[in-house]
mmCIF file with all atom_site columns, C-alpha atoms in Angstrom:
data_model
loop_
_atom_site.group_PDB
_atom_site.id
_atom_site.type_symbol
_atom_site.label_atom_id
_atom_site.label_alt_id
_atom_site.label_comp_id
_atom_site.label_asym_id
_atom_site.label_entity_id
_atom_site.label_seq_id
_atom_site.pdbx_PDB_ins_code
_atom_site.Cartn_x
_atom_site.Cartn_y
_atom_site.Cartn_z
_atom_site.occupancy
_atom_site.B_iso_or_equiv
_atom_site.pdbx_formal_charge
_atom_site.auth_seq_id
_atom_site.auth_comp_id
_atom_site.auth_asym_id
_atom_site.auth_atom_id
_atom_site.pdbx_PDB_model_num
ATOM 1   C CA . GLN A 1 1   ? 119.883 113.258 112.504 1.00 45.00 ? 1   GLN A CA 1
ATOM 2   C CA . ILE A 1 2   ? 117.176 110.687 113.195 1.00 50.00 ? 2   ILE A CA 1
ATOM 3   C CA . GLU A 1 3   ? 115.859 110.969 116.723 1.00 53.00 ? 3   GLU A CA 1
ATOM 4   C CA . GLY A 1 4   ? 116.659 107.921 118.844 1.00 57.00 ? 4   GLY A CA 1
ATOM 5   C CA . GLY A 1 5   ? 119.197 106.245 116.548 1.00 73.00 ? 5   GLY A CA 1
ATOM 6   C CA . ASP A 1 6   ? 119.824 105.427 112.927 1.00 92.00 ? 6   ASP A CA 1
ATOM 7   C CA . LEU A 1 7   ? 117.305 104.464 110.258 1.00 96.00 ? 7   LEU A CA 1
ATOM 8   C CA . SER A 1 8   ? 118.088 101.875 107.625 1.00 97.00 ? 8   SER A CA 1
ATOM 9   C CA . LEU A 1 9   ? 116.117 101.020 104.491 1.00 97.00 ? 9   LEU A CA 1
ATOM 10  C CA . ILE A 1 10  ? 116.118 97.741  102.625 1.00 98.00 ? 10  ILE A CA 1
ATOM 11  C CA . PHE A 1 11  ? 114.839 97.831  99.049  1.00 98.00 ? 11  PHE A CA 1
ATOM 12  C CA . ILE A 1 12  ? 113.766 94.400  97.799  1.00 98.00 ? 12  ILE A CA 1
ATOM 13  C CA . ASP A 1 13  ? 112.873 93.206  94.302  1.00 98.00 ? 13  ASP A CA 1
ATOM 14  C CA . VAL A 1 14  ? 111.511 89.793  93.326  1.00 97.00 ? 14  VAL A CA 1
ATOM 15  C CA . ASP A 1 15  ? 113.991 88.253  90.888  1.00 97.00 ? 15  ASP A CA 1
ATOM 16  C CA . ASN A 1 16  ? 112.655 87.293  87.458  1.00 96.00 ? 16  ASN A CA 1
ATOM 17  C CA . PHE A 1 17  ? 109.075 88.144  88.420  1.00 96.00 ? 17  PHE A CA 1
ATOM 18  C CA . LYS A 1 18  ? 108.144 88.712  84.763  1.00 95.00 ? 18  LYS A CA 1
ATOM 19  C CA . ILE A 1 19  ? 108.917 85.046  84.051  1.00 95.00 ? 19  ILE A CA 1
ATOM 20  C CA . PHE A 1 20  ? 106.584 84.000  86.882  1.00 96.00 ? 20  PHE A CA 1
ATOM 21  C CA . ASN A 1 21  ? 103.790 86.254  85.562  1.00 95.00 ? 21  ASN A CA 1
ATOM 22  C CA . ASP A 1 22  ? 104.277 85.077  81.976  1.00 96.00 ? 22  ASP A CA 1
ATOM 23  C CA . VAL A 1 23  ? 104.046 81.398  82.989  1.00 95.00 ? 23  VAL A CA 1
ATOM 24  C CA . HIS A 1 24  ? 101.386 81.583  85.743  1.00 96.00 ? 24  HIS A CA 1
ATOM 25  C CA . GLY A 1 25  ? 99.408  84.747  84.945  1.00 96.00 ? 25  GLY A CA 1
ATOM 26  C CA . HIS A 1 26  ? 98.999  88.029  86.795  1.00 95.00 ? 26  HIS A CA 1
ATOM 27  C CA . GLN A 1 27  ? 96.465  86.680  89.318  1.00 96.00 ? 27  GLN A CA 1
ATOM 28  C CA . ASN A 1 28  ? 98.924  84.056  90.492  1.00 96.00 ? 28  ASN A CA 1
ATOM 29  C CA . GLY A 1 29  ? 101.660 86.681  90.439  1.00 96.00 ? 29  GLY A CA 1
ATOM 30  C CA . ASP A 1 30  ? 99.565  88.791  92.805  1.00 96.00 ? 30  ASP A CA 1
ATOM 31  C CA . ILE A 1 31  ? 99.023  85.766  95.074  1.00 96.00 ? 31  ILE A CA 1
ATOM 32  C CA . LEU A 1 32  ? 102.797 85.204  95.101  1.00 97.00 ? 32  LEU A CA 1
ATOM 33  C CA . LEU A 1 33  ? 103.437 88.849  96.087  1.00 97.00 ? 33  LEU A CA 1
ATOM 34  C CA . ARG A 1 34  ? 100.918 88.622  98.933  1.00 96.00 ? 34  ARG A CA 1
ATOM 35  C CA . GLU A 1 35  ? 102.466 85.381  100.185 1.00 96.00 ? 35  GLU A CA 1
ATOM 36  C CA . LEU A 1 36  ? 105.934 86.916  99.941  1.00 97.00 ? 36  LEU A CA 1
ATOM 37  C CA . SER A 1 37  ? 104.779 90.012  101.818 1.00 96.00 ? 37  SER A CA 1
ATOM 38  C CA . GLY A 1 38  ? 103.358 87.883  104.615 1.00 97.00 ? 38  GLY A CA 1
ATOM 39  C CA . LEU A 1 39  ? 106.548 85.830  104.837 1.00 97.00 ? 39  LEU A CA 1
ATOM 40  C CA . MET A 1 40  ? 108.642 88.999  105.109 1.00 97.00 ? 40  MET A CA 1
ATOM 41  C CA . GLN A 1 41  ? 106.280 90.495  107.723 1.00 97.00 ? 41  GLN A CA 1
ATOM 42  C CA . GLU A 1 42  ? 106.728 87.346  109.834 1.00 97.00 ? 42  GLU A CA 1
ATOM 43  C CA . SER A 1 43  ? 110.506 87.438  109.386 1.00 96.00 ? 43  SER A CA 1
ATOM 44  C CA . VAL A 1 44  ? 111.292 91.027  110.401 1.00 97.00 ? 44  VAL A CA 1
ATOM 45  C CA . ARG A 1 45  ? 111.415 92.462  113.905 1.00 96.00 ? 45  ARG A CA 1
ATOM 46  C CA . LYS A 1 46  ? 108.307 94.051  115.451 1.00 96.00 ? 46  LYS A CA 1
ATOM 47  C CA . LYS A 1 47  ? 109.751 97.558  115.050 1.00 96.00 ? 47  LYS A CA 1
ATOM 48  C CA . ASP A 1 48  ? 110.367 97.095  111.296 1.00 97.00 ? 48  ASP A CA 1
ATOM 49  C CA . SER A 1 49  ? 107.783 97.902  108.609 1.00 97.00 ? 49  SER A CA 1
ATOM 50  C CA . VAL A 1 50  ? 107.375 96.043  105.318 1.00 97.00 ? 50  VAL A CA 1
ATOM 51  C CA . ALA A 1 51  ? 105.554 97.842  102.500 1.00 96.00 ? 51  ALA A CA 1
ATOM 52  C CA . ARG A 1 52  ? 105.033 97.331  98.798  1.00 94.00 ? 52  ARG A CA 1
ATOM 53  C CA . TRP A 1 53  ? 106.978 100.003 96.945  1.00 94.00 ? 53  TRP A CA 1
ATOM 54  C CA . GLY A 1 54  ? 105.501 99.275  93.524  1.00 90.00 ? 54  GLY A CA 1
ATOM 55  C CA . GLY A 1 55  ? 105.320 96.418  91.055  1.00 91.00 ? 55  GLY A CA 1
ATOM 56  C CA . GLU A 1 56  ? 107.331 93.590  92.572  1.00 95.00 ? 56  GLU A CA 1
ATOM 57  C CA . GLU A 1 57  ? 109.400 95.898  94.797  1.00 97.00 ? 57  GLU A CA 1
ATOM 58  C CA . PHE A 1 58  ? 109.154 96.147  98.568  1.00 98.00 ? 58  PHE A CA 1
ATOM 59  C CA . VAL A 1 59  ? 110.782 98.348  101.174 1.00 98.00 ? 59  VAL A CA 1
ATOM 60  C CA . VAL A 1 60  ? 111.600 97.455  104.769 1.00 98.00 ? 60  VAL A CA 1
ATOM 61  C CA . MET A 1 61  ? 112.014 100.423 107.120 1.00 97.00 ? 61  MET A CA 1
ATOM 62  C CA . CYS A 1 62  ? 114.274 99.563  110.041 1.00 97.00 ? 62  CYS A CA 1
ATOM 63  C CA . PRO A 1 63  ? 114.236 102.253 112.746 1.00 96.00 ? 63  PRO A CA 1
ATOM 64  C CA . HIS A 1 64  ? 117.055 102.407 115.292 1.00 95.00 ? 64  HIS A CA 1
ATOM 65  C CA . THR A 1 65  ? 119.097 100.080 113.099 1.00 96.00 ? 65  THR A CA 1
ATOM 66  C CA . PRO A 1 66  ? 122.747 100.465 112.089 1.00 95.00 ? 66  PRO A CA 1
ATOM 67  C CA . GLU A 1 67  ? 123.870 99.398  108.627 1.00 95.00 ? 67  GLU A CA 1
ATOM 68  C CA . HIS A 1 68  ? 125.483 96.091  109.665 1.00 95.00 ? 68  HIS A CA 1
ATOM 69  C CA . THR A 1 69  ? 122.269 95.002  111.448 1.00 96.00 ? 69  THR A CA 1
ATOM 70  C CA . ALA A 1 70  ? 120.137 95.942  108.416 1.00 97.00 ? 70  ALA A CA 1
ATOM 71  C CA . GLU A 1 71  ? 122.502 94.005  106.155 1.00 98.00 ? 71  GLU A CA 1
ATOM 72  C CA . ARG A 1 72  ? 122.143 90.938  108.389 1.00 98.00 ? 72  ARG A CA 1
ATOM 73  C CA . LEU A 1 73  ? 118.336 91.304  108.356 1.00 98.00 ? 73  LEU A CA 1
ATOM 74  C CA . ALA A 1 74  ? 118.326 91.624  104.547 1.00 98.00 ? 74  ALA A CA 1
ATOM 75  C CA . GLU A 1 75  ? 120.472 88.505  104.255 1.00 98.00 ? 75  GLU A CA 1
ATOM 76  C CA . GLU A 1 76  ? 118.084 86.598  106.546 1.00 98.00 ? 76  GLU A CA 1
ATOM 77  C CA . LEU A 1 77  ? 115.127 87.720  104.397 1.00 98.00 ? 77  LEU A CA 1
ATOM 78  C CA . ARG A 1 78  ? 116.966 86.664  101.230 1.00 98.00 ? 78  ARG A CA 1
ATOM 79  C CA . ARG A 1 79  ? 117.691 83.227  102.665 1.00 98.00 ? 79  ARG A CA 1
ATOM 80  C CA . THR A 1 80  ? 114.150 82.778  104.076 1.00 98.00 ? 80  THR A CA 1
ATOM 81  C CA . VAL A 1 81  ? 112.574 83.581  100.698 1.00 98.00 ? 81  VAL A CA 1
ATOM 82  C CA . ALA A 1 82  ? 114.987 81.337  98.752  1.00 97.00 ? 82  ALA A CA 1
ATOM 83  C CA . GLU A 1 83  ? 114.242 78.403  101.083 1.00 96.00 ? 83  GLU A CA 1
ATOM 84  C CA . HIS A 1 84  ? 110.441 78.868  101.095 1.00 97.00 ? 84  HIS A CA 1
ATOM 85  C CA . ALA A 1 85  ? 108.345 76.449  99.007  1.00 95.00 ? 85  ALA A CA 1
ATOM 86  C CA . PHE A 1 86  ? 106.284 78.894  96.907  1.00 95.00 ? 86  PHE A CA 1
ATOM 87  C CA . SER A 1 87  ? 103.685 77.449  94.547  1.00 93.00 ? 87  SER A CA 1
ATOM 88  C CA . GLY A 1 88  ? 104.889 77.853  90.957  1.00 94.00 ? 88  GLY A CA 1
ATOM 89  C CA . ALA A 1 89  ? 108.567 78.193  91.888  1.00 95.00 ? 89  ALA A CA 1
ATOM 90  C CA . GLU A 1 90  ? 109.490 75.366  89.514  1.00 94.00 ? 90  GLU A CA 1
ATOM 91  C CA . SER A 1 91  ? 109.086 77.799  86.585  1.00 91.00 ? 91  SER A CA 1
ATOM 92  C CA . GLN A 1 92  ? 111.784 80.111  87.941  1.00 93.00 ? 92  GLN A CA 1
ATOM 93  C CA . PRO A 1 93  ? 115.538 79.984  87.330  1.00 88.00 ? 93  PRO A CA 1
ATOM 94  C CA . ASN A 1 94  ? 117.054 77.559  89.867  1.00 89.00 ? 94  ASN A CA 1
ATOM 95  C CA . LYS A 1 95  ? 113.474 76.314  90.545  1.00 94.00 ? 95  LYS A CA 1
ATOM 96  C CA . ARG A 1 96  ? 112.914 78.785  93.394  1.00 96.00 ? 96  ARG A CA 1
ATOM 97  C CA . ILE A 1 97  ? 111.661 82.289  94.106  1.00 97.00 ? 97  ILE A CA 1
ATOM 98  C CA . THR A 1 98  ? 114.480 84.641  95.086  1.00 97.00 ? 98  THR A CA 1
ATOM 99  C CA . ILE A 1 99  ? 114.886 88.300  95.961  1.00 98.00 ? 99  ILE A CA 1
ATOM 100 C CA . SER A 1 100 ? 117.635 90.859  95.606  1.00 98.00 ? 100 SER A CA 1
ATOM 101 C CA . ALA A 1 101 ? 118.110 93.564  98.228  1.00 98.00 ? 101 ALA A CA 1
ATOM 102 C CA . GLY A 1 102 ? 119.834 96.915  98.646  1.00 98.00 ? 102 GLY A CA 1
ATOM 103 C CA . VAL A 1 103 ? 120.608 98.399  102.068 1.00 98.00 ? 103 VAL A CA 1
ATOM 104 C CA . ALA A 1 104 ? 121.187 102.068 102.918 1.00 97.00 ? 104 ALA A CA 1
ATOM 105 C CA . THR A 1 105 ? 121.447 103.934 106.225 1.00 96.00 ? 105 THR A CA 1
ATOM 106 C CA . TYR A 1 106 ? 120.443 107.509 107.012 1.00 95.00 ? 106 TYR A CA 1
ATOM 107 C CA . SER A 1 107 ? 123.603 108.437 108.928 1.00 92.00 ? 107 SER A CA 1
ATOM 108 C CA . LYS A 1 108 ? 125.661 107.721 105.812 1.00 93.00 ? 108 LYS A CA 1
ATOM 109 C CA . HIS A 1 109 ? 123.361 109.404 103.259 1.00 93.00 ? 109 HIS A CA 1
ATOM 110 C CA . ARG A 1 110 ? 122.029 112.354 105.302 1.00 89.00 ? 110 ARG A CA 1
ATOM 111 C CA . SER A 1 111 ? 118.676 113.069 103.612 1.00 92.00 ? 111 SER A CA 1
ATOM 112 C CA . LYS A 1 112 ? 115.504 111.126 102.852 1.00 93.00 ? 112 LYS A CA 1
ATOM 113 C CA . ARG A 1 113 ? 116.006 111.529 99.126  1.00 95.00 ? 113 ARG A CA 1
ATOM 114 C CA . ALA A 1 114 ? 119.650 110.405 99.261  1.00 95.00 ? 114 ALA A CA 1
ATOM 115 C CA . LEU A 1 115 ? 118.672 107.445 101.466 1.00 96.00 ? 115 LEU A CA 1
ATOM 116 C CA . VAL A 1 116 ? 116.023 106.229 99.003  1.00 96.00 ? 116 VAL A CA 1
ATOM 117 C CA . GLN A 1 117 ? 118.350 106.733 96.020  1.00 96.00 ? 117 GLN A CA 1
ATOM 118 C CA . ALA A 1 118 ? 121.159 104.880 97.801  1.00 97.00 ? 118 ALA A CA 1
ATOM 119 C CA . ALA A 1 119 ? 118.950 101.894 98.708  1.00 97.00 ? 119 ALA A CA 1
ATOM 120 C CA . ASP A 1 120 ? 117.623 101.782 95.133  1.00 96.00 ? 120 ASP A CA 1
ATOM 121 C CA . GLY A 1 121 ? 121.152 101.966 93.724  1.00 97.00 ? 121 GLY A CA 1
ATOM 122 C CA . ALA A 1 122 ? 122.304 99.139  96.004  1.00 98.00 ? 122 ALA A CA 1
ATOM 123 C CA . LEU A 1 123 ? 119.319 97.047  94.871  1.00 98.00 ? 123 LEU A CA 1
ATOM 124 C CA . TYR A 1 124 ? 120.272 97.525  91.227  1.00 96.00 ? 124 TYR A CA 1
ATOM 125 C CA . GLU A 1 125 ? 123.861 96.624  92.063  1.00 97.00 ? 125 GLU A CA 1
ATOM 126 C CA . ALA A 1 126 ? 122.542 93.372  93.601  1.00 97.00 ? 126 ALA A CA 1
ATOM 127 C CA . LYS A 1 127 ? 120.513 92.652  90.451  1.00 96.00 ? 127 LYS A CA 1
ATOM 128 C CA . GLY A 1 128 ? 123.622 93.308  88.356  1.00 96.00 ? 128 GLY A CA 1
ATOM 129 C CA . LYS A 1 129 ? 125.621 90.824  90.420  1.00 96.00 ? 129 LYS A CA 1
ATOM 130 C CA . GLY A 1 130 ? 123.334 88.018  89.293  1.00 94.00 ? 130 GLY A CA 1
ATOM 131 C CA . ARG A 1 131 ? 120.330 88.346  91.637  1.00 96.00 ? 131 ARG A CA 1
ATOM 132 C CA . ASN A 1 132 ? 119.597 86.573  94.949  1.00 97.00 ? 132 ASN A CA 1
ATOM 133 C CA . VAL A 1 133 ? 122.179 88.941  96.470  1.00 97.00 ? 133 VAL A CA 1
ATOM 134 C CA . VAL A 1 134 ? 122.257 91.655  99.160  1.00 98.00 ? 134 VAL A CA 1
ATOM 135 C CA . CYS A 1 135 ? 124.350 94.811  98.538  1.00 98.00 ? 135 CYS A CA 1
ATOM 136 C CA . ILE A 1 136 ? 125.081 97.782  100.795 1.00 97.00 ? 136 ILE A CA 1
ATOM 137 C CA . ALA A 1 137 ? 124.949 101.277 99.298  1.00 97.00 ? 137 ALA A CA 1
ATOM 138 C CA . SER A 1 138 ? 128.387 102.710 98.686  1.00 91.00 ? 138 SER A CA 1
ATOM 139 C CA . GLU A 1 139 ? 129.642 105.820 100.429 1.00 84.00 ? 139 GLU A CA 1
ATOM 140 C CA . PRO A 1 140 ? 128.168 109.006 98.968  1.00 82.00 ? 140 PRO A CA 1
ATOM 141 C CA . THR A 1 141 ? 130.565 111.011 96.822  1.00 69.00 ? 141 THR A CA 1
ATOM 142 C CA . SER A 1 142 ? 131.283 114.571 97.874  1.00 61.00 ? 142 SER A CA 1
ATOM 143 C CA . ALA A 1 143 ? 130.377 117.262 95.444  1.00 52.00 ? 143 ALA A CA 1
#
């Protein structure tokens, strides 16, 4: 049990980031990631934390946040990024930078490891659904 309410995680991946890097170079790719990070920081609530997870992946920790609220926040982030005029976006599919996101909540997954795996799995489900999508982690299966 998380003290003081539920904890939700949002895993985020920049869609087709390799294409951006190949066209614009790694320095511009790094500039894009910093701009994206700043945009997400401005878009989340004060109690939420945005961090780079690795490569072009980010995580948003949402304390005291039920799953449906985290899903709504992830959808707002997805929309904000897709509507933002990033430099170099014309090289991307659909001429814009987009993200995919996976949402998982501690009360459903019951351990830190399961929570991270669930958010990661939901992210990969979103990528598999064509990108620029938010997915919620499915219910854990009982052993």
